[in-house]
Amino acid sequence: MGRARAALRDSESNYRELFDSNPQPAWVFDTKSLSYLAVNDATLAQYGYSREEFLAMTILDIRPPEDKPLLLSQLATLPEGTTNVGTWRHVRKDGTRLLVESRGRPLKYGNRAARLVLVTDVTEREGRLAEKRRLDDELEQHRHHLEELVTHRTAEL
């Protein structure tokens, strides 16, 4: 019996180490209270809060005020047992905002219904895409202007 408990403790320790050292921000939250139950080291680095601060917060605390109603609505209508993917705005401790893609899946954490969430910061990628769209639009305007000039000059000739 002692060996089985030791093996279980080792296994739990290994899984905790895998969670904590994962380079991708991840957390577990209680689906009823929305409070954080666990956060990994990458989350602490990304958001600037200590583990103790996170564990005293809910998932609403890292959302801009204008996004909270949508999050609550989506959580209320999310079919039980489903995996979800979405893009959200989050706020770091210092007030800076970031855009993240999140993936969540249900799990039992102890005896609580919970969700495991992994997030990827896509702020820079989305910024580059927006800049590319802006440049494409500008190029299209120049192309259209050049076509007009050619048409006008051809008519003059």
Coordinates of N, CA and C in Angstrom, one line a residue:
M1 N 0.8 -1.2 0.0 CA 0.0 0.0 0.0 C 0.9 1.3 0.0
G2 N 2.0 1.2 0.7 CA 2.9 2.4 0.8 C 3.5 2.7 -0.6
R3 N 3.9 1.6 -1.3 CA 4.4 1.8 -2.7 C 3.4 2.5 -3.6
A4 N 2.2 2.0 -3.5 CA 1.2 2.6 -4.4 C 1.0 4.1 -4.1
R5 N 1.0 4.4 -2.8 CA 0.8 5.9 -2.5 C 2.0 6.7 -2.9
A6 N 3.2 6.1 -2.8 CA 4.4 6.8 -3.2 C 4.4 7.0 -4.7
A7 N 3.9 6.0 -5.4 CA 3.9 6.0 -6.9 C 2.8 7.1 -7.3
L8 N 1.7 7.1 -6.6 CA 0.7 8.1 -6.9 C 1.2 9.5 -6.6
R9 N 1.9 9.7 -5.5 CA 2.5 11.0 -5.2 C 3.5 11.4 -6.3
D10 N 4.3 10.5 -6.7 CA 5.3 10.8 -7.8 C 4.6 11.2 -9.1
S11 N 3.6 10.4 -9.4 CA 2.8 10.7 -10.6 C 2.2 12.1 -10.5
E12 N 1.5 12.4 -9.4 CA 0.9 13.7 -9.2 C 2.0 14.8 -9.3
S13 N 3.1 14.6 -8.7 CA 4.2 15.6 -8.8 C 4.7 15.8 -10.2
N14 N 4.8 14.7 -11.0 CA 5.3 14.8 -12.3 C 4.3 15.6 -13.2
Y15 N 3.0 15.3 -13.0 CA 2.0 16.1 -13.7 C 1.9 17.5 -13.3
R16 N 2.1 17.8 -12.1 CA 2.1 19.2 -11.6 C 3.3 19.9 -12.3
E17 N 4.5 19.2 -12.3 CA 5.7 19.8 -12.9 C 5.4 20.1 -14.4
L18 N 4.8 19.1 -15.1 CA 4.5 19.3 -16.5 C 3.6 20.6 -16.7
F19 N 2.6 20.7 -15.9 CA 1.6 21.9 -16.0 C 2.4 23.2 -15.7
D20 N 3.1 23.2 -14.6 CA 3.8 24.4 -14.2 C 4.9 24.9 -15.1
S21 N 5.6 23.9 -15.7 CA 6.7 24.3 -16.6 C 6.3 24.4 -18.1
N22 N 5.1 24.2 -18.4 CA 4.6 24.3 -19.8 C 4.9 25.7 -20.2
P23 N 5.5 25.9 -21.4 CA 5.8 27.3 -21.9 C 4.6 28.1 -22.3
Q24 N 3.5 27.4 -22.5 CA 2.2 28.1 -22.9 C 1.4 28.4 -21.6
P25 N 0.9 29.7 -21.5 CA 0.1 30.0 -20.4 C -1.1 29.1 -20.3
A26 N -1.4 28.6 -19.1 CA -2.5 27.7 -18.8 C -3.0 27.9 -17.4
W27 N -4.3 27.7 -17.3 CA -4.9 27.8 -15.9 C -6.1 26.8 -15.9
V28 N -6.5 26.6 -14.7 CA -7.7 25.8 -14.4 C -8.7 26.7 -13.6
F29 N -9.9 26.8 -14.0 CA -10.9 27.6 -13.2 C -12.1 26.8 -12.9
D30 N -12.7 27.2 -11.8 CA -14.0 26.6 -11.3 C -15.1 27.1 -12.2
T31 N -15.9 26.3 -12.8 CA -16.9 26.7 -13.7 C -18.1 27.4 -13.0
K32 N -18.3 27.2 -11.7 CA -19.4 27.8 -10.9 C -19.0 29.2 -10.5
S33 N -17.9 29.3 -9.8 CA -17.4 30.6 -9.2 C -16.6 31.4 -10.1
L34 N -16.0 30.8 -11.2 CA -15.1 31.4 -12.2 C -13.8 31.7 -11.5
S35 N -13.5 31.2 -10.3 CA -12.2 31.5 -9.7 C -11.1 30.6 -10.2
Y36 N -9.9 31.1 -10.2 CA -8.8 30.4 -10.6 C -8.5 29.3 -9.6
L37 N -8.2 28.1 -10.0 CA -7.8 27.0 -9.1 C -6.4 26.7 -9.2
A38 N -5.8 26.9 -10.4 CA -4.4 26.7 -10.7 C -3.9 27.6 -11.8
V39 N -2.7 28.1 -11.8 CA -2.1 28.8 -12.9 C -0.7 28.3 -13.0
N40 N -0.2 28.3 -14.3 CA 1.2 27.9 -14.4 C 2.1 29.1 -14.5
D41 N 3.4 28.8 -14.5 CA 4.4 29.8 -14.5 C 4.4 30.7 -15.7
A42 N 4.1 30.2 -16.8 CA 4.0 31.0 -18.1 C 2.9 32.0 -17.9
T43 N 1.8 31.7 -17.3 CA 0.7 32.6 -17.0 C 1.2 33.8 -16.1
L44 N 1.9 33.4 -15.1 CA 2.4 34.5 -14.2 C 3.3 35.4 -15.0
A45 N 4.2 34.9 -15.8 CA 5.1 35.7 -16.6 C 4.3 36.6 -17.6
Q46 N 3.3 36.0 -18.3 CA 2.6 36.7 -19.3 C 1.7 37.9 -18.7
Y47 N 1.1 37.6 -17.6 CA 0.1 38.6 -17.0 C 0.6 39.5 -15.9
G48 N 1.8 39.1 -15.3 CA 2.4 39.9 -14.3 C 1.8 39.8 -12.9
Y49 N 0.9 38.9 -12.6 CA 0.4 38.7 -11.3 C 1.1 37.6 -10.6
S50 N 1.1 37.6 -9.3 CA 1.7 36.5 -8.6 C 0.7 35.3 -8.5
R51 N 1.1 34.1 -8.2 CA 0.2 33.0 -8.1 C -0.9 33.3 -7.0
E52 N -0.5 33.9 -5.9 CA -1.4 34.2 -4.9 C -2.5 35.2 -5.3
E53 N -2.0 36.2 -6.1 CA -3.0 37.2 -6.7 C -4.0 36.5 -7.6
F54 N -3.5 35.6 -8.5 CA -4.3 34.9 -9.4 C -5.4 34.1 -8.7
L55 N -4.9 33.4 -7.6 CA -5.8 32.4 -6.9 C -6.8 33.2 -6.1
A56 N -6.7 34.5 -6.0 CA -7.7 35.3 -5.3 C -8.6 36.0 -6.3
M57 N -8.4 35.8 -7.6 CA -9.2 36.4 -8.7 C -10.1 35.4 -9.4
T58 N -11.0 36.0 -10.3 CA -11.8 35.2 -11.2 C -11.3 35.5 -12.6
I59 N -11.8 34.6 -13.5 CA -11.4 34.9 -14.9 C -11.9 36.2 -15.5
L60 N -12.9 36.8 -14.8 CA -13.4 38.1 -15.2 C -12.4 39.2 -15.0
D61 N -11.5 39.0 -14.0 CA -10.6 40.0 -13.6 C -9.5 40.4 -14.7
I62 N -9.3 39.5 -15.6 CA -8.3 39.8 -16.7 C -9.0 40.2 -18.0
R63 N -10.3 40.5 -17.9 CA -11.0 40.9 -19.1 C -11.3 42.4 -19.1
P64 N -11.3 43.1 -20.2 CA -11.8 44.5 -20.3 C -13.2 44.5 -19.9
P65 N -13.7 45.5 -19.2 CA -15.1 45.6 -18.7 C -16.1 45.3 -19.8
E66 N -15.8 45.9 -21.0 CA -16.8 45.7 -22.1 C -16.9 44.3 -22.6
D67 N -15.9 43.4 -22.3 CA -16.0 42.0 -22.8 C -16.6 41.0 -21.8
K68 N -16.8 41.5 -20.6 CA -17.3 40.6 -19.5 C -18.7 40.0 -19.8
P69 N -19.7 40.8 -20.3 CA -21.0 40.3 -20.6 C -20.9 39.2 -21.7
L70 N -20.1 39.3 -22.7 CA -20.0 38.3 -23.7 C -19.4 37.0 -23.2
L71 N -18.4 37.2 -22.3 CA -17.8 36.0 -21.7 C -18.8 35.2 -20.9
L72 N -19.6 36.0 -20.0 CA -20.6 35.3 -19.2 C -21.7 34.6 -20.0
S73 N -22.1 35.3 -21.1 CA -23.1 34.7 -22.0 C -22.5 33.5 -22.7
Q74 N -21.3 33.5 -23.1 CA -20.8 32.3 -23.8 C -20.6 31.1 -22.8
L75 N -20.2 31.5 -21.6 CA -20.0 30.4 -20.6 C -21.4 29.8 -20.2
A76 N -22.4 30.6 -20.2 CA -23.7 30.1 -19.8 C -24.3 29.2 -20.9
T77 N -24.0 29.5 -22.1 CA -24.5 28.7 -23.2 C -23.6 27.6 -23.8
L78 N -22.5 27.5 -23.2 CA -21.5 26.4 -23.6 C -22.0 25.1 -23.2
P79 N -22.3 24.2 -24.2 CA -22.8 22.9 -23.8 C -21.8 22.1 -22.9
E80 N -22.3 21.5 -21.9 CA -21.4 20.8 -20.9 C -20.6 19.8 -21.7
G81 N -19.3 19.7 -21.3 CA -18.4 18.7 -21.8 C -17.8 19.1 -23.1
T82 N -18.0 20.3 -23.6 CA -17.4 20.7 -24.9 C -16.1 21.4 -24.8
T83 N -15.3 21.2 -25.8 CA -14.1 22.0 -25.9 C -14.4 23.3 -26.7
N84 N -13.8 24.4 -26.3 CA -14.1 25.6 -26.9 C -12.8 26.3 -27.4
V85 N -12.9 27.1 -28.4 CA -11.8 27.9 -28.9 C -12.3 29.3 -29.2
G86 N -11.6 30.3 -28.9 CA -12.0 31.6 -29.1 C -10.9 32.6 -29.1
T87 N -11.1 33.8 -29.6 CA -10.2 34.9 -29.5 C -10.7 35.9 -28.5
W88 N -9.9 36.3 -27.6 CA -10.4 37.2 -26.5 C -9.3 38.3 -26.3
R89 N -9.8 39.4 -25.7 CA -8.9 40.5 -25.2 C -8.7 40.3 -23.7
H90 N -7.5 40.3 -23.3 CA -7.1 40.2 -21.9 C -6.4 41.4 -21.5
V91 N -6.3 41.6 -20.2 CA -5.6 42.8 -19.6 C -4.6 42.3 -18.6
R92 N -3.4 42.7 -18.8 CA -2.3 42.4 -17.8 C -2.4 43.2 -16.6
K93 N -1.6 42.9 -15.5 CA -1.7 43.6 -14.3 C -1.3 45.1 -14.5
D94 N -0.4 45.3 -15.4 CA 0.1 46.7 -15.7 C -0.9 47.5 -16.6
G95 N -2.0 46.9 -16.9 CA -3.1 47.5 -17.7 C -2.9 47.4 -19.2
T96 N -1.8 46.8 -19.7 CA -1.7 46.6 -21.1 C -2.6 45.5 -21.6
R97 N -3.1 45.7 -22.8 CA -4.0 44.7 -23.3 C -3.3 43.7 -24.3
L98 N -3.8 42.5 -24.4 CA -3.3 41.6 -25.4 C -4.4 40.8 -25.9
L99 N -4.2 40.3 -27.1 CA -5.2 39.5 -27.8 C -4.7 38.1 -27.8
V100 N -5.6 37.2 -27.3 CA -5.2 35.8 -27.2 C -6.2 34.8 -27.8
E101 N -5.7 33.7 -28.3 CA -6.5 32.6 -28.7 C -6.6 31.7 -27.5
S102 N -7.7 31.3 -27.1 CA -7.8 30.4 -26.0 C -8.5 29.1 -26.4
R103 N -8.1 28.0 -25.8 CA -8.6 26.7 -25.9 C -9.0 26.2 -24.5
G104 N -10.2 25.8 -24.4 CA -10.6 25.3 -23.1 C -11.3 23.9 -23.2
R105 N -11.2 23.1 -22.1 CA -11.8 21.9 -22.1 C -12.2 21.5 -20.7
P106 N -13.3 20.9 -20.5 CA -13.8 20.6 -19.1 C -12.9 19.5 -18.5
L107 N -12.9 19.6 -17.2 CA -12.2 18.5 -16.4 C -12.7 18.6 -15.0
K108 N -12.4 17.6 -14.2 CA -12.7 17.5 -12.8 C -11.4 17.9 -12.1
Y109 N -11.5 18.9 -11.2 CA -10.3 19.3 -10.5 C -10.6 19.1 -9.0
G110 N -10.1 18.0 -8.5 CA -10.5 17.6 -7.2 C -12.0 17.1 -7.4
N111 N -12.9 17.6 -6.6 CA -14.3 17.3 -6.8 C -15.1 18.4 -7.4
R112 N -14.4 19.3 -8.1 CA -15.1 20.5 -8.7 C -15.1 20.4 -10.2
A113 N -16.2 20.9 -10.8 CA -16.3 21.0 -12.2 C -15.5 22.2 -12.6
A114 N -14.6 22.0 -13.5 CA -13.6 23.0 -13.9 C -13.3 23.0 -15.4
R115 N -12.5 23.9 -15.8 CA -12.1 24.0 -17.2 C -10.6 24.3 -17.2
L116 N -9.9 23.6 -18.1 CA -8.5 23.8 -18.3 C -8.4 24.7 -19.5
V117 N -7.7 25.8 -19.4 CA -7.6 26.8 -20.5 C -6.1 27.0 -20.9
L118 N -5.8 27.0 -22.2 CA -4.5 27.3 -22.7 C -4.7 28.5 -23.6
V119 N -3.8 29.5 -23.5 CA -3.9 30.7 -24.3 C -2.6 30.9 -25.1
T120 N -2.7 31.5 -26.2 CA -1.6 31.9 -27.1 C -1.8 33.4 -27.4
D121 N -0.8 34.1 -27.1 CA -0.8 35.6 -27.4 C -0.7 35.8 -28.9
V122 N -1.7 36.4 -29.5 CA -1.7 36.6 -31.0 C -1.7 38.1 -31.3
T123 N -1.3 38.9 -30.3 CA -1.4 40.4 -30.4 C -0.5 40.8 -31.6
E124 N 0.7 40.4 -31.7 CA 1.6 40.8 -32.7 C 1.1 40.3 -34.1
R125 N 0.7 39.0 -34.1 CA 0.3 38.4 -35.4 C -0.9 39.2 -35.9
E126 N -1.9 39.5 -35.1 CA -3.1 40.2 -35.5 C -2.7 41.6 -35.9
G127 N -1.7 42.2 -35.2 CA -1.3 43.6 -35.6 C -0.6 43.5 -37.0
R128 N 0.2 42.5 -37.3 CA 0.8 42.4 -38.6 C -0.3 42.2 -39.7
L129 N -1.3 41.4 -39.4 CA -2.4 41.1 -40.3 C -3.2 42.4 -40.6
A130 N -3.4 43.2 -39.6 CA -4.1 44.5 -39.8 C -3.3 45.4 -40.6
E131 N -2.0 45.4 -40.4 CA -1.1 46.3 -41.2 C -1.1 45.8 -42.6
K132 N -1.0 44.5 -42.8 CA -1.1 44.0 -44.2 C -2.4 44.4 -44.9
R133 N -3.5 44.3 -44.2 CA -4.8 44.7 -44.8 C -4.8 46.2 -45.2
R134 N -4.2 47.0 -44.3 CA -4.1 48.4 -44.5 C -3.3 48.7 -45.8
L135 N -2.1 48.1 -45.8 CA -1.3 48.3 -47.0 C -1.9 47.8 -48.3
D136 N -2.6 46.6 -48.2 CA -3.3 46.1 -49.4 C -4.4 47.1 -49.9
D137 N -5.1 47.7 -48.9 CA -6.1 48.7 -49.3 C -5.5 49.9 -49.9
E138 N -4.4 50.4 -49.3 CA -3.7 51.5 -49.9 C -3.2 51.2 -51.3
L139 N -2.6 50.1 -51.5 CA -2.1 49.7 -52.8 C -3.3 49.6 -53.8
E140 N -4.4 49.1 -53.4 CA -5.6 49.0 -54.3 C -6.0 50.4 -54.6
Q141 N -6.0 51.4 -53.7 CA -6.4 52.8 -54.0 C -5.4 53.4 -55.0
H142 N -4.1 53.1 -54.8 CA -3.1 53.6 -55.8 C -3.4 53.0 -57.2
R143 N -3.6 51.7 -57.2 CA -3.9 51.1 -58.5 C -5.1 51.7 -59.2
H144 N -6.1 51.9 -58.4 CA -7.3 52.5 -59.0 C -7.1 53.9 -59.5
H145 N -6.3 54.7 -58.7 CA -5.9 56.0 -59.1 C -5.1 56.0 -60.4
L146 N -4.2 55.1 -60.5 CA -3.4 55.0 -61.7 C -4.2 54.6 -62.9
E147 N -5.2 53.7 -62.8 CA -6.1 53.4 -63.9 C -6.9 54.6 -64.3
E148 N -7.3 55.4 -63.4 CA -8.0 56.6 -63.7 C -7.1 57.6 -64.5
L149 N -5.9 57.7 -64.1 CA -4.9 58.6 -64.8 C -4.7 58.1 -66.2
V150 N -4.5 56.8 -66.4 CA -4.3 56.3 -67.7 C -5.5 56.5 -68.6
T151 N -6.7 56.3 -68.0 CA -7.9 56.5 -68.8 C -8.0 58.0 -69.2
H152 N -7.8 58.9 -68.2 CA -7.8 60.3 -68.5 C -6.8 60.7 -69.5
R153 N -5.6 60.3 -69.4 CA -4.5 60.6 -70.4 C -4.8 60.1 -71.8
T154 N -5.3 58.9 -71.8 CA -5.7 58.3 -73.1 C -6.7 59.1 -73.8
A155 N -7.7 59.6 -73.0 CA -8.8 60.4 -73.6 C -8.2 61.7 -74.1
E156 N -7.2 62.3 -73.4 CA -6.6 63.5 -73.8 C -5.9 63.4 -75.1
L157 N -5.2 62.2 -75.3 CA -4.4 62.0 -76.5 C -5.4 61.7 -77.7

